[in-house]
Short mmCIF file of C-alpha atoms in Angstrom, two decimals:
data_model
loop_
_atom_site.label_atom_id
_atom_site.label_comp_id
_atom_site.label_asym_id
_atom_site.label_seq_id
_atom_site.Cartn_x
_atom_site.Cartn_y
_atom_site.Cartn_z
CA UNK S 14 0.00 0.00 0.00
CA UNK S 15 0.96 3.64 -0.81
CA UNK S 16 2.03 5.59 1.91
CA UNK S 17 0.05 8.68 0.61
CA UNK S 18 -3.29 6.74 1.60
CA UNK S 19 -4.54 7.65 4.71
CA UNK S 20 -5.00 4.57 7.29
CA UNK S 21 -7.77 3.95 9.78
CA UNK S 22 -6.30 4.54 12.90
CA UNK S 23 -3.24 6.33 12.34
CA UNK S 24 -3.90 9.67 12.85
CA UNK S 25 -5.03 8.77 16.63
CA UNK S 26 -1.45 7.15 17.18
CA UNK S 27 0.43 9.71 15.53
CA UNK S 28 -1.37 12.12 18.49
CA UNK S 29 0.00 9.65 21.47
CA UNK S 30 3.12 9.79 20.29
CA UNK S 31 3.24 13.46 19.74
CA UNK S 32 2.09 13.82 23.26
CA UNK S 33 5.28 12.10 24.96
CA UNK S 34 7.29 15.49 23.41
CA UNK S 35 10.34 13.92 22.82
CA UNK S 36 10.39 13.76 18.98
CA UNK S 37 12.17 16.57 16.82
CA UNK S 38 9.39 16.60 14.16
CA UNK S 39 5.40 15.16 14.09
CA UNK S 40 5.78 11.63 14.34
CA UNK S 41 3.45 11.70 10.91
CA UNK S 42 6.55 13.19 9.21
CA UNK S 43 9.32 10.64 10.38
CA UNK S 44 9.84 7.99 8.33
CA UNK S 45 10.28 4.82 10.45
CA UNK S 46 6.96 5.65 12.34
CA UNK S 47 5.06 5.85 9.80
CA UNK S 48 6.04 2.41 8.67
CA UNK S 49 6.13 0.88 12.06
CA UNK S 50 1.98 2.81 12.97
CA UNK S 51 1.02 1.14 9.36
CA UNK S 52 2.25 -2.50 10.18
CA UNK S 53 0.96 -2.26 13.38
CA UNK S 54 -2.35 -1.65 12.32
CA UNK S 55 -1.91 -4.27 9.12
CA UNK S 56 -1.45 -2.30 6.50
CA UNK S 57 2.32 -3.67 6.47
CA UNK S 58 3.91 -2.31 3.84
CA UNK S 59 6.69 -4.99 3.66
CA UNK S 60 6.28 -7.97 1.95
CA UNK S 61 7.61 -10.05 4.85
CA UNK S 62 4.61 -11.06 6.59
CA UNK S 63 4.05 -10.32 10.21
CA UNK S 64 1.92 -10.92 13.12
CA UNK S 65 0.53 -8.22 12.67
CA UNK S 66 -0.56 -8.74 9.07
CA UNK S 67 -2.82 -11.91 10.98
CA UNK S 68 -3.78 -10.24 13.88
CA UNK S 69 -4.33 -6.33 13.00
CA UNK S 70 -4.20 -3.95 16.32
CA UNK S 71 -6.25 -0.92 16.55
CA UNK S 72 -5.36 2.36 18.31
CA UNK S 73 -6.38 1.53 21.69
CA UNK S 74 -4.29 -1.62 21.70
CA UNK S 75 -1.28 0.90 20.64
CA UNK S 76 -2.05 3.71 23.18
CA UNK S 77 -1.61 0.38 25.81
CA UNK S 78 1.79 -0.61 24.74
CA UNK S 79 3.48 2.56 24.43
CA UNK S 80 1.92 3.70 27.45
CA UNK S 81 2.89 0.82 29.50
CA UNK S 82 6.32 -0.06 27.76
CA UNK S 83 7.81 3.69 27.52
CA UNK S 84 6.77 4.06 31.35
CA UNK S 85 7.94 0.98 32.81
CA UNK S 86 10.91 1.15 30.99
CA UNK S 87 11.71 4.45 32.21
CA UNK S 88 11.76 5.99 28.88
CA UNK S 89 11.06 9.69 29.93
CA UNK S 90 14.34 9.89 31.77
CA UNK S 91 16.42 7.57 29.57
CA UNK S 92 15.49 10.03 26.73
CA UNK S 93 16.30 13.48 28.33
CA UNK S 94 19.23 15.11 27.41
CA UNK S 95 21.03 15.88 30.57
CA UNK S 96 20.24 11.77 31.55
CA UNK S 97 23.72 10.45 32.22
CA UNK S 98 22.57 6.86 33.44
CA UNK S 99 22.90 3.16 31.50
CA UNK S 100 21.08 2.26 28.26
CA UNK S 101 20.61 6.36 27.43
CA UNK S 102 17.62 6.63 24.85
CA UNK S 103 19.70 8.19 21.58
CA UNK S 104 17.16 7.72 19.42
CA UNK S 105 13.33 8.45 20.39
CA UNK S 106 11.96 7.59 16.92
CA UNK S 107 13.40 4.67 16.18
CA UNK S 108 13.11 3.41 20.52
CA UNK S 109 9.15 4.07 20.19
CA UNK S 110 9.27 2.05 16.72
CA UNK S 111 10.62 -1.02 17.98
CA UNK S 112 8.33 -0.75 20.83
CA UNK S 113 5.30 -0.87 18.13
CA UNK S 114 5.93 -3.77 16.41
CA UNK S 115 8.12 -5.88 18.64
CA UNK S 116 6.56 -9.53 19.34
CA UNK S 117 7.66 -11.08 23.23
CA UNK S 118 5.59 -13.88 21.90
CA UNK S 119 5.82 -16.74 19.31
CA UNK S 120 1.77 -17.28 18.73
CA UNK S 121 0.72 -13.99 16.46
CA UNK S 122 -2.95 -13.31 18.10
CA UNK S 123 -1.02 -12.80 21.48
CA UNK S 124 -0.97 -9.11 22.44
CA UNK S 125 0.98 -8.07 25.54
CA UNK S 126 -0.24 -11.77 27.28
CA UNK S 127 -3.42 -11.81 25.82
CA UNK S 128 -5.14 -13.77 23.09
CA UNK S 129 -7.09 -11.41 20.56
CA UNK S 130 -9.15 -13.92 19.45
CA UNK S 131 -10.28 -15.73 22.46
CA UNK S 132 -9.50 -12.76 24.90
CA UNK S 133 -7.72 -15.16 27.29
CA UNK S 134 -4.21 -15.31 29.12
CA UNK S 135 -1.97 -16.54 26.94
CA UNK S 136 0.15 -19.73 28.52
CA UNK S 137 3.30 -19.59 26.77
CA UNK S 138 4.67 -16.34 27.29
CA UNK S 139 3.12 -16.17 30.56
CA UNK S 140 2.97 -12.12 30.26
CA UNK S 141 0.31 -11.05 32.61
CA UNK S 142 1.49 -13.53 35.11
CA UNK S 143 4.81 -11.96 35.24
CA UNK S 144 3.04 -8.96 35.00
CA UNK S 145 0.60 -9.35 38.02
CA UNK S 146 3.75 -10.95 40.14
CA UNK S 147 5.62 -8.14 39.12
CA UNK S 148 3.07 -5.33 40.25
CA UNK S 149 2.73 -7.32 43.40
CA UNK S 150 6.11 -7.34 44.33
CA UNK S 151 6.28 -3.30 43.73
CA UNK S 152 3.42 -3.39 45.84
CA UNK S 153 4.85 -5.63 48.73
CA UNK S 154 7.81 -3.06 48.75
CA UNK S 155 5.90 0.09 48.21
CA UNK S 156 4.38 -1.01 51.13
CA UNK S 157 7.26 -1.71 53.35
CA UNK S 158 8.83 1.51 51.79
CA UNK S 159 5.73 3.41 52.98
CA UNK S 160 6.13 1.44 56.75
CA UNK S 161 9.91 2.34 57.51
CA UNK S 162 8.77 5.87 56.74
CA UNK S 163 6.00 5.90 58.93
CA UNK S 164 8.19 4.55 61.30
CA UNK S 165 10.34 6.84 61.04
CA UNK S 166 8.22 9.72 61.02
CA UNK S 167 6.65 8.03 64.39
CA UNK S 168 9.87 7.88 65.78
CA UNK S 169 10.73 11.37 64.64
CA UNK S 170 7.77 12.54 66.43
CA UNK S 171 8.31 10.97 69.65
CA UNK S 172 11.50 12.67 69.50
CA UNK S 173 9.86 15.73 69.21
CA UNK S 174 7.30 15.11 71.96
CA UNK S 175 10.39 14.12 74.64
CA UNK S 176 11.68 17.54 73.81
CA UNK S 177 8.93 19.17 73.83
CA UNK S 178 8.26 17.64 77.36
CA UNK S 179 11.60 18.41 78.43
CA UNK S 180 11.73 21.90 77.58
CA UNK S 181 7.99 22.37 78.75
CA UNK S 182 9.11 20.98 82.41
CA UNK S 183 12.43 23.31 82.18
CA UNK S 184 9.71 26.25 81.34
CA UNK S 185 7.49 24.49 84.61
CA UNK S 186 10.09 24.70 86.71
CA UNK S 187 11.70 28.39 85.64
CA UNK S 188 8.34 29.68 86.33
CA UNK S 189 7.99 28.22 89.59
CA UNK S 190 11.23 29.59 91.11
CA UNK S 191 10.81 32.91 89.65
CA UNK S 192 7.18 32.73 91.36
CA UNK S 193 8.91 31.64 94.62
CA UNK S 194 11.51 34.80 94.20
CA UNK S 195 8.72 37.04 93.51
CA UNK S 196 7.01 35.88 96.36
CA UNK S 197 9.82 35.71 98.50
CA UNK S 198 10.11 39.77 97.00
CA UNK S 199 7.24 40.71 97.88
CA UNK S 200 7.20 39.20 101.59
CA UNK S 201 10.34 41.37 101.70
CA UNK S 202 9.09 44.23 100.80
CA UNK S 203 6.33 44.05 103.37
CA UNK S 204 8.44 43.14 106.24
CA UNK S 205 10.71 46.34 105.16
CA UNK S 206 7.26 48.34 104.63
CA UNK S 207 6.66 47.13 108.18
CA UNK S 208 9.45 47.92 109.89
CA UNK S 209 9.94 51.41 108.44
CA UNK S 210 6.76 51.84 109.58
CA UNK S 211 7.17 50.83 113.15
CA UNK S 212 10.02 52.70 113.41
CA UNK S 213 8.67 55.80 112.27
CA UNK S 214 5.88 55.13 114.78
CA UNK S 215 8.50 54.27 117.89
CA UNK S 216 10.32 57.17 116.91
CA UNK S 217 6.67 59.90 116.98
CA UNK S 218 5.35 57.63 120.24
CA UNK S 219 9.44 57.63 122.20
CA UNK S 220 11.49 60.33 120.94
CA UNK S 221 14.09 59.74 123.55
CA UNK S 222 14.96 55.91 122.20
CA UNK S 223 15.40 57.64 118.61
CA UNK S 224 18.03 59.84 120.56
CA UNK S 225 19.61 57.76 122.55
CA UNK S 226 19.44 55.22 119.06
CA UNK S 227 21.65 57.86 117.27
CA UNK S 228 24.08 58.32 120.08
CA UNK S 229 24.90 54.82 120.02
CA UNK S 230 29.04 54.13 119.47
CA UNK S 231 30.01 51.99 116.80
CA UNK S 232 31.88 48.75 117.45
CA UNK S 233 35.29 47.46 116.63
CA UNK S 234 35.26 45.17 113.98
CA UNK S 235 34.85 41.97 114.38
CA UNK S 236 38.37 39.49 114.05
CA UNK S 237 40.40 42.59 114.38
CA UNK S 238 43.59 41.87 116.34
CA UNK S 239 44.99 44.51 119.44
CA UNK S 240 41.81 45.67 120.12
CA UNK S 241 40.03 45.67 123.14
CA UNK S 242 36.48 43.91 123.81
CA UNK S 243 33.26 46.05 124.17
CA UNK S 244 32.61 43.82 126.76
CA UNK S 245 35.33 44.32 129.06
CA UNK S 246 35.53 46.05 132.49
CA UNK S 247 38.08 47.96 133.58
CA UNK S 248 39.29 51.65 133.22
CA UNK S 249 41.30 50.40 129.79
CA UNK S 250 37.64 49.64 128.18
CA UNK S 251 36.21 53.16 129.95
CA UNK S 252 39.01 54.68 128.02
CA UNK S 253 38.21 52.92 124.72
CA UNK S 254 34.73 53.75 125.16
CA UNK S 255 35.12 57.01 125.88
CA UNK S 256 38.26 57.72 123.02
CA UNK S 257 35.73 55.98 120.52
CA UNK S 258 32.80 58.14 121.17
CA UNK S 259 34.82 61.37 121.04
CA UNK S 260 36.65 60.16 117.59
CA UNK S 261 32.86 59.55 116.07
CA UNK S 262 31.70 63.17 117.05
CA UNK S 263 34.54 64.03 115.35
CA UNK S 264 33.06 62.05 112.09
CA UNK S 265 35.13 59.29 111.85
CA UNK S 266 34.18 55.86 110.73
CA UNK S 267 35.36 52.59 109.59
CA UNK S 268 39.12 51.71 109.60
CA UNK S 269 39.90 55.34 110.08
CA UNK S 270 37.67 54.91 113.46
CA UNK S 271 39.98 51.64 114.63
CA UNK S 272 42.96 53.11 113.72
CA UNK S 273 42.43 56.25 115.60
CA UNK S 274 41.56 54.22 118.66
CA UNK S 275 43.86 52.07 118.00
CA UNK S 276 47.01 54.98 118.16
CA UNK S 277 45.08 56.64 120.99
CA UNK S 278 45.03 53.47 123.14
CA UNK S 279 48.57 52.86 122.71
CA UNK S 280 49.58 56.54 123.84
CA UNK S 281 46.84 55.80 126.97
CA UNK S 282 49.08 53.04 127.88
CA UNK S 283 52.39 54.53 127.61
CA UNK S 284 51.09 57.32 129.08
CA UNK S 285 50.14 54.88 132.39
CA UNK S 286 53.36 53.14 132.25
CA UNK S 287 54.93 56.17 132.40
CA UNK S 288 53.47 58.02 135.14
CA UNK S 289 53.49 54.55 137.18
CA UNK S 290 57.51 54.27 136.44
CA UNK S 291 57.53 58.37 137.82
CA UNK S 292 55.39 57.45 140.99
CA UNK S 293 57.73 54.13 142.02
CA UNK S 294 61.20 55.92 143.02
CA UNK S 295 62.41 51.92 143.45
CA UNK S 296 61.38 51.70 140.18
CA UNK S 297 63.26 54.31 138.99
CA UNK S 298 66.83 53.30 140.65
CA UNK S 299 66.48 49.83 139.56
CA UNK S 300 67.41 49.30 135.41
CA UNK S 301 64.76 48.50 133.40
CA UNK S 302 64.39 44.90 133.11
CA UNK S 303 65.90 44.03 136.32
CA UNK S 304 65.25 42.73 140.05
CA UNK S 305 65.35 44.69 143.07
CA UNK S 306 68.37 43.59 145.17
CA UNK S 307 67.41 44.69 148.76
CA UNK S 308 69.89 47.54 148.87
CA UNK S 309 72.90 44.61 148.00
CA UNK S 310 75.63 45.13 145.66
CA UNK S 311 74.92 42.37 142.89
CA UNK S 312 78.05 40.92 140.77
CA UNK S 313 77.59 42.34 137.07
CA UNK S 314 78.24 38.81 135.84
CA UNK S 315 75.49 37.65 137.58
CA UNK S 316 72.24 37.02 136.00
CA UNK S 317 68.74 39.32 136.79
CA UNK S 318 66.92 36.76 138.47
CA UNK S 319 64.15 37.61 141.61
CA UNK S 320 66.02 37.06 144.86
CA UNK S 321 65.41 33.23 145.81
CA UNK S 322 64.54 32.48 142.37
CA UNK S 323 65.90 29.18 140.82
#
């Protein structure tokens, strides 16, 4: 047959294949097509006979192989041109060609596992069996893709929920001690509120306490070495007390304060040593340091021991 006569048929394959978009020209215009859309539907124009020459297909039995053979084989991404993988797709034309009027099986009526005469499995190619095993293995591991990521998502969530918890009981527990603090503010701030208060009252109802309060002479610090005790009797305490109070009239305070007291003391006592040495004429003929003798000449080699002494 002429390839200027129209076939029934062809034009509705020559639209499938234009819809994949991966031929340079209409698929009406390419050569090897045309030839391989004709013998499919019969109208072979070789005169080597064919399957299909017995057994004529019709569009809808062409939109089912390419459809299912140029997916399953992967054929959209084998035939892009930035696809570096194995068994790149070169040649879209002639790829879709052989896909049309290649025969898996050696009986003619058999199309893709069928039998177009009887419309039953066909036994010796065993297609659709391999088929259905086929789509049920992709199933079975679709499936168990589809579990590990649910998994996985579950177990991504707990994660999320044990940190959520955590940082909700950190927030729990930041909360409750700045609620204790504030509390613990607030009681403060009261007890100062009613202190200040009671003071201020003591001080209107007893104006002699508020006074005798401010007339009240600082301490020595506590730990201090050399100085005296508050607490002590004596006329060495009367004269701390009393140098003390005189130094803070004065305005001192602090370590200036001590040290003040502290010089003054230590004049006080040489000042008492001093006048007792002056009051003691004994004391005055006899060396510092040494024994009185009884009024007997004592060897200068000998030592100053008390008379009787060992």
């Amino acid at each position: 047959m002429s390839e200027l006569v129209p076939v029934a048929g062809e034009d509705e394959v020559y639209r499938l294949l234009d819809s994949l978009r991966i031929l340079d020209a209409p698929a009406s215009r390419i050569k090897i097509l045309r030839r391989a859309v004709r013998a499919y539907l019969g109208h072979n124009p070789d005169t080597r006979a064919t399957a299909f020459d017995m057994y004529p297909r019709t569009p809808a039995h062409a939109a089912t192989r390419i459809n299912w053979k140029w997916h399953i084989t992967n054929g959209p991404d084998r035939a892009h041109p930035e696809y570096d993988g194995p068994d790149r797709i070169l040649r879209p034309a002639g790829y879709l060609a052989t896909l049309l009027i290649e025969q898996e099986c050696d009986l003619p009526q058999c199309e893709m596992g069928v039998h177009l005469d009887s419309g039953e499995e066909c036994r010796l190619c065993r297609y659709r069996e391999v088929e259905r095993i086929g789509l049920a293995e992709s199933k079975r591991l679709d499936a168990e893709h589809r579990a590990r990521l649910q998994q996985q998502r579950d177990g991504a969530a707990v994660d999320r929920r044990s940190v959520i918890d955590a940082l909700y009981d950190e927030a729990v527990a930041a909360n409750a001690a700045y609620d204790r603090i504030r509390a613990a503010r607030v009681v403060a701030a009261a007890e100062a509120e009613e202190t200040a208060r009671l003071r201020e009252r003591l001080a209107r109802d007893h104006p002699e306490l508020a006074a005798a309060r401010s007339a009240l002479i600082p301490r020595p610090r506590e730990g201090e070495a050399g100085y005296a005790s508050a607490g002590r009797r004596g006329r060495r305490a009367l004269e701390e007390e009393t140098a003390r109070a005189a130094l803070v009239r004065e305005g001192l305070r602090g370590t200036a304060l001590d040290d003040a007291v502290r010089s003054h003391m230590a004049a006080w006592r040489a000042a008492r040593r001093q006048g007792a040495h002056a009051g003691d004429p004994a004391a005055r003929a006899v060396p510092v340091g040494a024994w009185p003798t009884g009024g007997r000449q004592q060897s200068e080699e000998a030592p100053c021991r008390p008379p009787g002494g060992p």
